[in-house]
Coordinates of N, CA and C in Angstrom, one line a residue:
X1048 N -19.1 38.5 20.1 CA -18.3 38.0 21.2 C -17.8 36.6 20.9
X1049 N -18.3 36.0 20.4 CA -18.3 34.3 19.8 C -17.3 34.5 18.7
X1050 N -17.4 35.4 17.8 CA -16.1 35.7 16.8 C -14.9 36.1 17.5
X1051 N -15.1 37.2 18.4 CA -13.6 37.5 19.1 C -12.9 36.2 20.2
X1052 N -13.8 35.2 20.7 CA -13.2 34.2 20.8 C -12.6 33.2 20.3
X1053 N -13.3 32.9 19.1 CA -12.7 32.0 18.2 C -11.3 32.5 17.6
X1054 N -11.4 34.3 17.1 CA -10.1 34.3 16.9 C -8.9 34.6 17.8
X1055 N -9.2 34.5 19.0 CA -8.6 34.7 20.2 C -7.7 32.9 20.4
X1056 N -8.4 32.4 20.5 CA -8.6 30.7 20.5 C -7.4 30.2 19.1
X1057 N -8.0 30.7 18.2 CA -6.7 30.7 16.8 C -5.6 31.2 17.1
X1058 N -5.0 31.9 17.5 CA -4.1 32.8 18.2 C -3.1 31.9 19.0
X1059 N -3.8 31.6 20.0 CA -3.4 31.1 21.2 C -2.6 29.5 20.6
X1060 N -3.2 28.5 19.8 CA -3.1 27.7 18.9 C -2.0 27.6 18.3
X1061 N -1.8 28.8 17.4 CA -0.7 29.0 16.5 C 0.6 29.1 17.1
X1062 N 0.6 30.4 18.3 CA 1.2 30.5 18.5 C 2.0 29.2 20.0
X1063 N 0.8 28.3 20.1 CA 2.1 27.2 20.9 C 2.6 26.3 19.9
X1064 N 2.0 26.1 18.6 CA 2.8 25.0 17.7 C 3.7 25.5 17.2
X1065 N 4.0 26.7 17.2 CA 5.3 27.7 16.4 C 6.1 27.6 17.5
X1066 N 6.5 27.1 18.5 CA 7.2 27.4 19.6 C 7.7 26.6 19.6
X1067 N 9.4 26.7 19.9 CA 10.4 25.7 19.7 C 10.9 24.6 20.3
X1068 N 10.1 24.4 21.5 CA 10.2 23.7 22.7 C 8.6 22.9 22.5
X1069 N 8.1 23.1 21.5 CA 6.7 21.8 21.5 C 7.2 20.7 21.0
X1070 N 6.6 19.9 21.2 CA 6.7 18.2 21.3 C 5.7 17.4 20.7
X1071 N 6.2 16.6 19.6 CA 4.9 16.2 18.9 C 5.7 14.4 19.2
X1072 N 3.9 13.4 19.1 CA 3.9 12.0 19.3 C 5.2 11.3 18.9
X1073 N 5.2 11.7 17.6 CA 6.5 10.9 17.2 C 8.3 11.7 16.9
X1074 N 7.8 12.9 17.1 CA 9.4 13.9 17.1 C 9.4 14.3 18.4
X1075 N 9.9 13.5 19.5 CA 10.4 13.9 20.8 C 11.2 15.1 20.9
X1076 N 11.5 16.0 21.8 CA 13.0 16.8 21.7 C 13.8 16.0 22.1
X1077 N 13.9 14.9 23.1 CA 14.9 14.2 23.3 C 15.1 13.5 22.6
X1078 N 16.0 13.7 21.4 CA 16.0 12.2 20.5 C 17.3 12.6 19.9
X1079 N 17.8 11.2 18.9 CA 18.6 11.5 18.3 C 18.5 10.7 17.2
X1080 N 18.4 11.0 15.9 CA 18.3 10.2 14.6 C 19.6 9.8 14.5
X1081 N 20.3 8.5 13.6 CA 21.2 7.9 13.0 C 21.1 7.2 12.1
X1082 N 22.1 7.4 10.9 CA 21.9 6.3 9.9 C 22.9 5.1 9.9
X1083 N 22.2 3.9 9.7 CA 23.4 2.7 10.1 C 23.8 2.0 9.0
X1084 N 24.9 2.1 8.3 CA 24.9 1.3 7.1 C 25.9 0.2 7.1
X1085 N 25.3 -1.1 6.4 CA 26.0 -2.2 6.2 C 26.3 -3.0 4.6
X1086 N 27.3 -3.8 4.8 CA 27.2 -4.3 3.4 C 27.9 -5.7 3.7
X1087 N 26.9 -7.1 2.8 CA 28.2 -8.0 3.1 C 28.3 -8.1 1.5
X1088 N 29.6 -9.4 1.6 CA 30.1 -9.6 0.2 C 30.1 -10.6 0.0
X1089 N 29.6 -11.4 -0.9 CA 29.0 -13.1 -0.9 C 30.2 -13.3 -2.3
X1090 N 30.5 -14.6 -1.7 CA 31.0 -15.4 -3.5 C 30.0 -15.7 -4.7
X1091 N 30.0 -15.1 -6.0 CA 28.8 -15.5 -6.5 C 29.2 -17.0 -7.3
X1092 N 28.0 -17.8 -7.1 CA 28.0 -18.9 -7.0 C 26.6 -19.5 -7.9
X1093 N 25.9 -18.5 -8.7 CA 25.0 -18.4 -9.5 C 24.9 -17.8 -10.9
X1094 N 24.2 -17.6 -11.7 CA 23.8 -17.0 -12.9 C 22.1 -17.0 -12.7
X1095 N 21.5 -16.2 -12.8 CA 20.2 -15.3 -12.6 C 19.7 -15.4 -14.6
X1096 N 18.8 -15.9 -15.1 CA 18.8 -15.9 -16.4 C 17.4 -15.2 -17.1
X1097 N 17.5 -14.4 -17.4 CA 15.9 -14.2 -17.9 C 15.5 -14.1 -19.3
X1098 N 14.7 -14.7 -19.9 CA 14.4 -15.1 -21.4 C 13.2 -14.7 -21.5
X1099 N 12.8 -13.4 -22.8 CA 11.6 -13.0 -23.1 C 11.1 -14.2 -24.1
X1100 N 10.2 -14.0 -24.4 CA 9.5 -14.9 -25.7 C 8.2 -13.6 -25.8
X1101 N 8.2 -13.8 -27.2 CA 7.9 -12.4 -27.6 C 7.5 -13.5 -29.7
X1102 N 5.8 -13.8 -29.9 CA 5.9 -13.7 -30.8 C 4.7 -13.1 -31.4
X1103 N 4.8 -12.9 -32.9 CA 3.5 -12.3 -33.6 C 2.8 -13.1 -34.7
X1104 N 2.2 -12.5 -35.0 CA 1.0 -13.1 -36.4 C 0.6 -11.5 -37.2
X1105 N 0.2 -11.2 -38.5 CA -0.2 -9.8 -38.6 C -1.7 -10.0 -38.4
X1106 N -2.2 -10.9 -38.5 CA -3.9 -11.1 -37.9 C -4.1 -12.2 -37.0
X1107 N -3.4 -13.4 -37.0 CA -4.1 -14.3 -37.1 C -3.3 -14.8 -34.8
X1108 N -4.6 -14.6 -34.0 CA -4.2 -14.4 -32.8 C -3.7 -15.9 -32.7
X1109 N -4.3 -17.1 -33.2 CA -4.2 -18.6 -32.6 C -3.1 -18.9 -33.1
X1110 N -2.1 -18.0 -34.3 CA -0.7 -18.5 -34.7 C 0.0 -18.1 -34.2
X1111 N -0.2 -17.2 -33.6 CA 0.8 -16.6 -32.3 C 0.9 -17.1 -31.3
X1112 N -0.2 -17.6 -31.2 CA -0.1 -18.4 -29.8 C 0.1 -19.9 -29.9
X1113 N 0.2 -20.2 -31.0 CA 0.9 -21.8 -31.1 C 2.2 -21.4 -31.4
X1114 N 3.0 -20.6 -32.0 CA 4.2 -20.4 -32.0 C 4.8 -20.1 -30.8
X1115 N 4.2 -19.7 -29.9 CA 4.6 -19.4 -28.4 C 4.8 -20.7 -27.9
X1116 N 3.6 -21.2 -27.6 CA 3.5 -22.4 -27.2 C 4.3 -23.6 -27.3
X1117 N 5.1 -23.6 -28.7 CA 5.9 -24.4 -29.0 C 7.5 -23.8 -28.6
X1118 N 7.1 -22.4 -28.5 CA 8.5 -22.1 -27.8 C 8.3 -22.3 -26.2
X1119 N 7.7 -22.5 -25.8 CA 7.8 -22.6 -24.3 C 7.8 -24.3 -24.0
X1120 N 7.6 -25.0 -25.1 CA 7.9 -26.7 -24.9 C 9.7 -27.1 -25.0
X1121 N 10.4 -26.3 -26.3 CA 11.4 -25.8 -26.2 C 12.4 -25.5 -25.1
X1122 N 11.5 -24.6 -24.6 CA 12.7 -23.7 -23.5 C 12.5 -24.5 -22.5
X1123 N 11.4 -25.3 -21.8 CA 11.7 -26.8 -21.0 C 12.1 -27.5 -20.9
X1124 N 12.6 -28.0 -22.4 CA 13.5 -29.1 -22.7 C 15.0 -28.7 -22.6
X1125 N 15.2 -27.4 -22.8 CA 16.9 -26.8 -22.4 C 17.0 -26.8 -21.1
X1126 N 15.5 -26.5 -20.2 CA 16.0 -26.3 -18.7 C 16.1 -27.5 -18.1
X1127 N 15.2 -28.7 -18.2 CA 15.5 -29.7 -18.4 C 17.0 -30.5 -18.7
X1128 N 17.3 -30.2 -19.4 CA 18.6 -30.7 -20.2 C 19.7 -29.9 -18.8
X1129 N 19.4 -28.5 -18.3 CA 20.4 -28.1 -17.4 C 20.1 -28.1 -15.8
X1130 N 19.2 -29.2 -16.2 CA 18.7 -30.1 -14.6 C 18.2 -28.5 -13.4
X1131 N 17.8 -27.4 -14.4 CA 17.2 -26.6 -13.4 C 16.2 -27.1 -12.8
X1132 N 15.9 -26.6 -11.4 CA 15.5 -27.1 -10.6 C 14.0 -25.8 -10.8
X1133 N 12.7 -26.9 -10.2 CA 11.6 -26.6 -10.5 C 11.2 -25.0 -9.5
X1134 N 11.9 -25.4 -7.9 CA 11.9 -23.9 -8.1 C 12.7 -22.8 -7.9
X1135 N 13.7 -22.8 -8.9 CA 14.2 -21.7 -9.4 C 14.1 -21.3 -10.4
X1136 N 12.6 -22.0 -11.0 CA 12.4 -21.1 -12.2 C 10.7 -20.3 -11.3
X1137 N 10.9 -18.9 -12.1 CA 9.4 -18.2 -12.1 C 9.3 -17.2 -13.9
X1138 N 8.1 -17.0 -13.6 CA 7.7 -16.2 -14.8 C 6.2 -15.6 -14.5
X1139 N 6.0 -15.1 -15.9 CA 5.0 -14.0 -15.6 C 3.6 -14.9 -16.7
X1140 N 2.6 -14.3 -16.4 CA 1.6 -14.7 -16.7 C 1.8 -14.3 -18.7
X1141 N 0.9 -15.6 -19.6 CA 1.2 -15.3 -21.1 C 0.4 -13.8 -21.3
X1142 N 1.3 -12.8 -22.2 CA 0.5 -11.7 -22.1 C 0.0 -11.7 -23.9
X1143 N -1.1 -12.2 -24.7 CA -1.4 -11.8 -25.8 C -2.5 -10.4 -26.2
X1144 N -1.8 -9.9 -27.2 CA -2.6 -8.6 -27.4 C -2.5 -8.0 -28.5
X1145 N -3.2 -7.4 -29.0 CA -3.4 -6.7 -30.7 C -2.8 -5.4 -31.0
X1146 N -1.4 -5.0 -31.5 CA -1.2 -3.3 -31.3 C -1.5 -2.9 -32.5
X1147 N -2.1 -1.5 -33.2 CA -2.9 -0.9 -34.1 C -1.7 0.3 -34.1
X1148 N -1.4 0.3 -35.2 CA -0.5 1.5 -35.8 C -1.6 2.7 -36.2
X1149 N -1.9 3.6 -35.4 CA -2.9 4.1 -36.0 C -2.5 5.4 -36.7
X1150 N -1.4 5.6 -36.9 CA -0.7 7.0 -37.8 C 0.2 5.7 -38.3
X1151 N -0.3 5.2 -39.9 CA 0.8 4.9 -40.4 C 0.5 5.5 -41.9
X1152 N 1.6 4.8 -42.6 CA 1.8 6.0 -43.8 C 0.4 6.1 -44.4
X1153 N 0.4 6.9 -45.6 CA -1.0 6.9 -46.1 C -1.7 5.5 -46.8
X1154 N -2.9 5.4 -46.8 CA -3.4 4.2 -47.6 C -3.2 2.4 -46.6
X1155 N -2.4 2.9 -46.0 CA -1.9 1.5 -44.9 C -2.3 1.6 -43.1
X1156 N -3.2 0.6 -42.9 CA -3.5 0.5 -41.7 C -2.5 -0.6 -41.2
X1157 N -2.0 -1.0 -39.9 CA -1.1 -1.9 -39.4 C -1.2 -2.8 -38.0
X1158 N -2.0 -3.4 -37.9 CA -1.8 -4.3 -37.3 C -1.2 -5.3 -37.4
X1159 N -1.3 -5.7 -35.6 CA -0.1 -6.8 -35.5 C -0.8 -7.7 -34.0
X1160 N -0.4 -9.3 -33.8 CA -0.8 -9.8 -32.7 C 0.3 -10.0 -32.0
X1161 N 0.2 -9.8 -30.8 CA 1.4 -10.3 -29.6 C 1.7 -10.9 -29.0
X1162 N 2.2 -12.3 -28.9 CA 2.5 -12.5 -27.1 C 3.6 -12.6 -26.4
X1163 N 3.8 -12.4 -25.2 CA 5.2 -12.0 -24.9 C 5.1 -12.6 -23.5
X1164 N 5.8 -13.0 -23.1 CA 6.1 -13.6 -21.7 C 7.9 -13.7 -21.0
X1165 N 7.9 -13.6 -19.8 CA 9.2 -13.8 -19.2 C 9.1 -15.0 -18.4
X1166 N 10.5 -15.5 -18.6 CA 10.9 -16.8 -17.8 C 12.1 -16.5 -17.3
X1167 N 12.6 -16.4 -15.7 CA 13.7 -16.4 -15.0 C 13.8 -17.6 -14.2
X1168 N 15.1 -18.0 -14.3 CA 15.7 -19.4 -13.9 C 17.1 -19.1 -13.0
X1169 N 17.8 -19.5 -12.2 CA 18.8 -19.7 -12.0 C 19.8 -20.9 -12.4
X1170 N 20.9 -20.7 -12.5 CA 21.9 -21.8 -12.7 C 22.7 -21.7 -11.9
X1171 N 22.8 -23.4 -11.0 CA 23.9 -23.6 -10.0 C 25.5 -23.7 -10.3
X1172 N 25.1 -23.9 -11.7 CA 26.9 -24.2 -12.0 C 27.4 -23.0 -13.1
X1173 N 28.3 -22.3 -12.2 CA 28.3 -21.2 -13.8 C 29.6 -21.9 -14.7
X1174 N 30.1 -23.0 -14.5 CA 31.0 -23.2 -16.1 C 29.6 -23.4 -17.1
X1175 N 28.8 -24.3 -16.4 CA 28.3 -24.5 -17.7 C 27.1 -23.6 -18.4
X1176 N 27.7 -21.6 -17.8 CA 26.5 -20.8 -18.6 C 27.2 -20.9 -19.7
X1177 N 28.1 -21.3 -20.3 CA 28.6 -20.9 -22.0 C 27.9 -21.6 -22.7
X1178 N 27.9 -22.8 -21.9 CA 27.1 -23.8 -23.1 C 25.7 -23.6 -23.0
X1179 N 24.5 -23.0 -21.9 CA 23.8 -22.5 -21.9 C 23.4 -21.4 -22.8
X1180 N 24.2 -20.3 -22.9 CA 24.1 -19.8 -23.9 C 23.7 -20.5 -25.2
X1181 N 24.7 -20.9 -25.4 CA 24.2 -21.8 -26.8 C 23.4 -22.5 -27.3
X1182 N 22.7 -23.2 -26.2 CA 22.1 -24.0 -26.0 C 20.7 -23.3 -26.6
X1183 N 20.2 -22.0 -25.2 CA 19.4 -20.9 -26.3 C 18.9 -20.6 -27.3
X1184 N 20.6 -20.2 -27.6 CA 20.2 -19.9 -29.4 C 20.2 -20.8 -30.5
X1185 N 20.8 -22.1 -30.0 CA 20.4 -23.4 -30.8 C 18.8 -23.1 -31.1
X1186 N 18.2 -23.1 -29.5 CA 17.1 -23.4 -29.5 C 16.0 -22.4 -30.2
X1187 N 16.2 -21.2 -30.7 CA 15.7 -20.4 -30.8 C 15.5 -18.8 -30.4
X1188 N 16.0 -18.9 -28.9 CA 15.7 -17.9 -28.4 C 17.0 -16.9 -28.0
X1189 N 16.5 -15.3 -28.4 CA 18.0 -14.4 -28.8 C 17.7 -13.4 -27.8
X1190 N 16.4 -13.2 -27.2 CA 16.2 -12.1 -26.4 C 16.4 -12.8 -24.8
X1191 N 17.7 -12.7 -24.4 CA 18.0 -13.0 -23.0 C 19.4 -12.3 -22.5
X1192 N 19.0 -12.5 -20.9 CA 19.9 -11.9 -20.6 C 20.5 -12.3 -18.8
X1193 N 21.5 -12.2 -18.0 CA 22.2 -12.3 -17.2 C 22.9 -11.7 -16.4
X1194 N 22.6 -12.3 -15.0 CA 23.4 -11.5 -13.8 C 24.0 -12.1 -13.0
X1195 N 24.7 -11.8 -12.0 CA 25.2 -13.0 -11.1 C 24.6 -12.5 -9.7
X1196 N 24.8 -13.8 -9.3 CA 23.7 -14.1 -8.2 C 24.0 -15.0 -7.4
X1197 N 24.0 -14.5 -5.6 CA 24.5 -15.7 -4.8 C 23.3 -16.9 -4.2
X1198 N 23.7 -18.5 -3.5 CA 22.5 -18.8 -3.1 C 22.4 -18.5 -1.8
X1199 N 23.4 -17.4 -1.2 CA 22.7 -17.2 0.3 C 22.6 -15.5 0.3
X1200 N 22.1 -15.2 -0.6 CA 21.6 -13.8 -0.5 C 20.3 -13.3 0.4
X1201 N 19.5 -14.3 0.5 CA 18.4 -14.0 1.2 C 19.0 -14.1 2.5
X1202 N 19.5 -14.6 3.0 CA 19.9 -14.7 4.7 C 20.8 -13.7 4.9
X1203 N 21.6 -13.6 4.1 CA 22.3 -12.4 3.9 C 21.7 -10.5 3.9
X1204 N 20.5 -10.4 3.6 CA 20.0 -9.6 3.7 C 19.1 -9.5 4.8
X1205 N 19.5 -10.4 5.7 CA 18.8 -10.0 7.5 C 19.8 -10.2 8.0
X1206 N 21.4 -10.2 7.8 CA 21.9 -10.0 8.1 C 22.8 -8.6 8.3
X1207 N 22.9 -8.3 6.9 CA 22.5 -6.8 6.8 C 22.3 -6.0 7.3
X1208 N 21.0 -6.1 7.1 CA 19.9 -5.1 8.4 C 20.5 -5.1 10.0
X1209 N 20.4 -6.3 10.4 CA 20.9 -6.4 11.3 C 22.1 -5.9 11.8
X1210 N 22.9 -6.1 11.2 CA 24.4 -5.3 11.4 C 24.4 -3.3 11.1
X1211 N 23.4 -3.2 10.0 CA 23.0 -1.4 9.8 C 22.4 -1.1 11.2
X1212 N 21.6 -1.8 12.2 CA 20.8 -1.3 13.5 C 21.8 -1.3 14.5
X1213 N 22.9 -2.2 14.3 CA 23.9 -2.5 15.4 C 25.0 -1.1 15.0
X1214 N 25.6 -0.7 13.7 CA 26.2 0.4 13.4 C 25.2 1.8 14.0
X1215 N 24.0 1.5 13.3 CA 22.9 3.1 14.0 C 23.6 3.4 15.9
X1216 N 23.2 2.0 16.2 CA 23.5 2.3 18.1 C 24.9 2.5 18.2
X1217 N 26.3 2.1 17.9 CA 27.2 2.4 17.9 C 27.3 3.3 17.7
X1218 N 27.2 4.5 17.1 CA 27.4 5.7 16.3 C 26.7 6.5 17.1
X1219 N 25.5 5.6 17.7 CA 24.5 7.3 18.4 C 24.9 7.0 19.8
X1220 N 25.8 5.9 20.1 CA 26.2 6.2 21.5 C 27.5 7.1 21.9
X1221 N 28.1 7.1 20.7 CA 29.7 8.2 20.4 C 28.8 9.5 20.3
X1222 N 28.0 9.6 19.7 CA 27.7 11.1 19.5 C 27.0 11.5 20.9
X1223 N 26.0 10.6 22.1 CA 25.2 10.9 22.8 C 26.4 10.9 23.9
X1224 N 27.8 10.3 24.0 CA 28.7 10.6 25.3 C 29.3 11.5 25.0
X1225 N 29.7 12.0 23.9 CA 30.4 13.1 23.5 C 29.9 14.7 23.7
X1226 N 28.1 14.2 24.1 CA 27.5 15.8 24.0 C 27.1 15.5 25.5
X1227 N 27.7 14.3 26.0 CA 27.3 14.4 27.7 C 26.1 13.8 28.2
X1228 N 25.5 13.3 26.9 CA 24.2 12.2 27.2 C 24.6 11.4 27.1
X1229 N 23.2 10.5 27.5 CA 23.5 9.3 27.6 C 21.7 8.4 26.5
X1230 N 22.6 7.2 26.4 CA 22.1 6.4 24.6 C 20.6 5.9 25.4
X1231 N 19.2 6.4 25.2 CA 18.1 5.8 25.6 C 17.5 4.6 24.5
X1232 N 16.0 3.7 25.0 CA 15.9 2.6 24.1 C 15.3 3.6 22.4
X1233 N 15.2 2.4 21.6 CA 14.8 2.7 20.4 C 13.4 3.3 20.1
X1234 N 13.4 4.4 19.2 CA 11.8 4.8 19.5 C 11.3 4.5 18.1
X1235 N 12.2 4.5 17.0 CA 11.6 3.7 15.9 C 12.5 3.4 14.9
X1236 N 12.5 2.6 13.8 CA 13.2 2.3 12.8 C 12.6 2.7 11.2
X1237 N 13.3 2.9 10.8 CA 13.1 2.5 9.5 C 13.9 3.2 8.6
X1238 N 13.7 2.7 6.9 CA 14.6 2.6 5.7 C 14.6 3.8 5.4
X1239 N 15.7 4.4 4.6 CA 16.1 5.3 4.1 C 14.8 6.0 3.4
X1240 N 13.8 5.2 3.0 CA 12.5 6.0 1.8 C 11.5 6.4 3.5
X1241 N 11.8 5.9 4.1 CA 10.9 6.4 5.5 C 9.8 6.1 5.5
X1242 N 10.0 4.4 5.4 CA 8.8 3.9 5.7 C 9.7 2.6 6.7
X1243 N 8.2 1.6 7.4 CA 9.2 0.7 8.0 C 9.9 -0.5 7.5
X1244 N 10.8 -0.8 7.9 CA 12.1 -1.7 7.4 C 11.4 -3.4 6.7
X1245 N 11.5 -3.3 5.3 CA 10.5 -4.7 4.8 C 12.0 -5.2 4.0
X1246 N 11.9 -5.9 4.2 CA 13.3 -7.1 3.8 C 13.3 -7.1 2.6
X1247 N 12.2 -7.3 1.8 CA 11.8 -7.3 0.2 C 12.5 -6.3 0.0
X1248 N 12.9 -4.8 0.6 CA 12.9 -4.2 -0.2 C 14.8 -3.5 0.0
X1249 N 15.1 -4.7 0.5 CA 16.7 -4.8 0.6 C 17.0 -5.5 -0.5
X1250 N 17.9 -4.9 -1.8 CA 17.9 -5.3 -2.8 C 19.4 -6.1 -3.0
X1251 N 20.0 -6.4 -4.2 CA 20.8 -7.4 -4.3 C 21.8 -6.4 -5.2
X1252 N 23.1 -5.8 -5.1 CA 23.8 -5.2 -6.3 C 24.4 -5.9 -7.2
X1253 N 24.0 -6.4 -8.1 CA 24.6 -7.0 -9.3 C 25.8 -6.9 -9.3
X1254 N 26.7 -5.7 -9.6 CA 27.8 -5.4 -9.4 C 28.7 -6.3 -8.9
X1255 N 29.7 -6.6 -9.2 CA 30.6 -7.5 -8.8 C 31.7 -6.8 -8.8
X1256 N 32.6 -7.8 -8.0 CA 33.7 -7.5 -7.6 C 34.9 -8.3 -7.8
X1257 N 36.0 -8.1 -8.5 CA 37.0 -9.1 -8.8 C 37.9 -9.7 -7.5
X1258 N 37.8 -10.7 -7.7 CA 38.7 -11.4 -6.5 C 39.6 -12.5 -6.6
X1259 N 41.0 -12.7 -6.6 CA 41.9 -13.3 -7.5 C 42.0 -14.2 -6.1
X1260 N 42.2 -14.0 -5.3 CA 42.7 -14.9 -4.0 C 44.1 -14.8 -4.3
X1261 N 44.1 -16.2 -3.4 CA 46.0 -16.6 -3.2 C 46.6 -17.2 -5.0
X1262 N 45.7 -17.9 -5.3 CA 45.6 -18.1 -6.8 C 45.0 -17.7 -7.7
X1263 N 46.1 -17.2 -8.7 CA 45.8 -16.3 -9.5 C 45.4 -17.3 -10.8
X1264 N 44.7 -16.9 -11.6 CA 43.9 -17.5 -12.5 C 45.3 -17.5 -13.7
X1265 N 45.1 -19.1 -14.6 CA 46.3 -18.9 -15.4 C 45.8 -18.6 -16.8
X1266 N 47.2 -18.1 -17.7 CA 46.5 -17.9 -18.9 C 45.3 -18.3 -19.4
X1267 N 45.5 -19.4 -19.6 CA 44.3 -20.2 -20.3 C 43.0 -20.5 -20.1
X1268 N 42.7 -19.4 -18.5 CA 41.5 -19.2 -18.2 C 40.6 -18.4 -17.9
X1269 N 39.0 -19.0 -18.6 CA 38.2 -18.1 -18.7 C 38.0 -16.9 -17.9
X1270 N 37.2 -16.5 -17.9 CA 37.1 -15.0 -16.9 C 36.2 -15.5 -15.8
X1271 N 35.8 -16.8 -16.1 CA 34.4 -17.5 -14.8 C 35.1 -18.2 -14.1
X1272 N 36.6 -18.4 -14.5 CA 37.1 -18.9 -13.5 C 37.6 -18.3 -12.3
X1273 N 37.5 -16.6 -12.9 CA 38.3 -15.5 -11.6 C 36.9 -14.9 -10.7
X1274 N 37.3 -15.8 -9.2 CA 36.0 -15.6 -8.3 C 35.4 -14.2 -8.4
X1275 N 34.4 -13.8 -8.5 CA 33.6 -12.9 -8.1 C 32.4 -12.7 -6.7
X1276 N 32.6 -11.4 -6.4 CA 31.4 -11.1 -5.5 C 30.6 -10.5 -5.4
X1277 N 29.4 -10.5 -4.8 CA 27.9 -9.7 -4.8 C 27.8 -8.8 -3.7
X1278 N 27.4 -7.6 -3.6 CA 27.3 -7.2 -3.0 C 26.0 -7.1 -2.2
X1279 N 25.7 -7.0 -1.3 CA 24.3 -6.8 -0.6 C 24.3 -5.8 0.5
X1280 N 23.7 -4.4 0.4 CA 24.1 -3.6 0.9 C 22.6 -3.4 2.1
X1281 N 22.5 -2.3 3.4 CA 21.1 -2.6 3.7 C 21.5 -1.0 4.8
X1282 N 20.8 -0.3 4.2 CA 20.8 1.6 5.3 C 19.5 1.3 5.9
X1283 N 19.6 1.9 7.6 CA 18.8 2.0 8.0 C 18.9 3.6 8.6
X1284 N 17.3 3.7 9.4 CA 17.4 5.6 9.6 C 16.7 4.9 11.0
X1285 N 17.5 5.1 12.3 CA 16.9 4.7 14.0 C 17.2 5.9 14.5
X1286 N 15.7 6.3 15.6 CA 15.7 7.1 16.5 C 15.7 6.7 18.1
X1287 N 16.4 7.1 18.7 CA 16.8 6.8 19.9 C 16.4 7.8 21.1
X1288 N 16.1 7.4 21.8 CA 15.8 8.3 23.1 C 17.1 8.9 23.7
X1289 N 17.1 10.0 23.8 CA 18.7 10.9 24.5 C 18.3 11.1 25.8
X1290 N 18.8 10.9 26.9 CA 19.0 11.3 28.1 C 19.6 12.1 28.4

């Protein structure tokens, strides 16, 4: 009797969550999903710089690490010299370590010691990345590299957002008059990966865009002279209550 209940009980179960008209905490029937997308376009007004340092020893760990060492006295004296400002530089912790060739040809074992670290800086003035460049490889260092980059990118990307949640309600109020409803409050937000909306993870598109203006760049000038823009793009995914 206790078994014919239970599966009587299973039954009854299944068959109300299979039913098209049930309602779960966070999928209302009355709803309506929208995606709201925005984008602004900043003058870039930066260069983004990132420099590996990357040296070895074949045994000896403390010469590795004084050759680092001296390249990181180095690469302060160039940022220094380009009056980078203390914080717009960051980097990663010194990483030293031993790698072991352990399939190498016959009769030869191969080690090697490592250290390797990253330093990213920004530059406020881009005439003078050229000579920056240079400046580098005077100094030693060949593994680097560059992006452009605005300084109001961060305000810009809560701006963004903000403007994708204002497109979401616009859009789901055309679709909710048009089916004869009407636009209820917000029942939740969030980013395209469907989790909730974290600013960090509104990203910056490198990508640029040419922009000549009213004046056009004359022969004789570089390519940093012809303005460029950044894009900062920001989707959101809002559910709304339908009436």
């Amino acid at each position: 009797m206790r078994l014919f209940l239970l599966v009587v009980g299973l039954l009854m179960v299944l068959q109300v969550s299979a039913q098209p008209g049930a309602v779960t905490a966070d999928l209302p029937i009355n709803r309506i999903v929208v995606l709201g997308d925005a984008r602004f376009e900043l003058p870039a007004d930066q260069v983004q710089v990132s420099v590996m340092l990357r040296y070895t020893d074949p045994t000896d760990a403390r010469k590795a690490y004084n050759a680092h060492k001296a390249a990181e006295q180095k690469l302060i004296q160039v940022l220094r010299d380009f009056r980078i400002d203390e914080k717009d530089i960051t980097y990663t912790l010194l990483n030293v370590r031993k790698n072991v060739d352990y399939y190498p040809q016959p009769g030869q074992r191969r080690e090697e010691v490592v250290t390797e670290q990253q330093i990213i800086f920004k530059l406020n003035d881009l005439k003078r990345y050229a000579d920056l460049q240079l400046a580098l490889i005077g100094a030693g260092f060949n593994q680097f590299s560059a992006a452009f980059g605005s300084s109001k990118a961060e305000e810009s990307k809560v701006k963004a957002l903000e403007k994708a949640i204002e497109v979401a309600r616009e859009k789901a109020t055309i679709m909710a008059r048009s089916a004869g409803r009407t636009l209820g409050g917000v029942l939740s937000v969030r980013d395209t990966e469907e989790t909730d909306p974290v600013l960090q993870r509104r990203y910056v598109d490198t990508s640029v865009r040419v922009g000549y203006g009213s004046e056009k760049a004359s022969v004789d000038a570089g390519l940093l002279d012809i303005p460029q823009k950044i894009i900062i793009p920001a989707q959101v995914k809002v559910t709304f209550e339908l009436r």
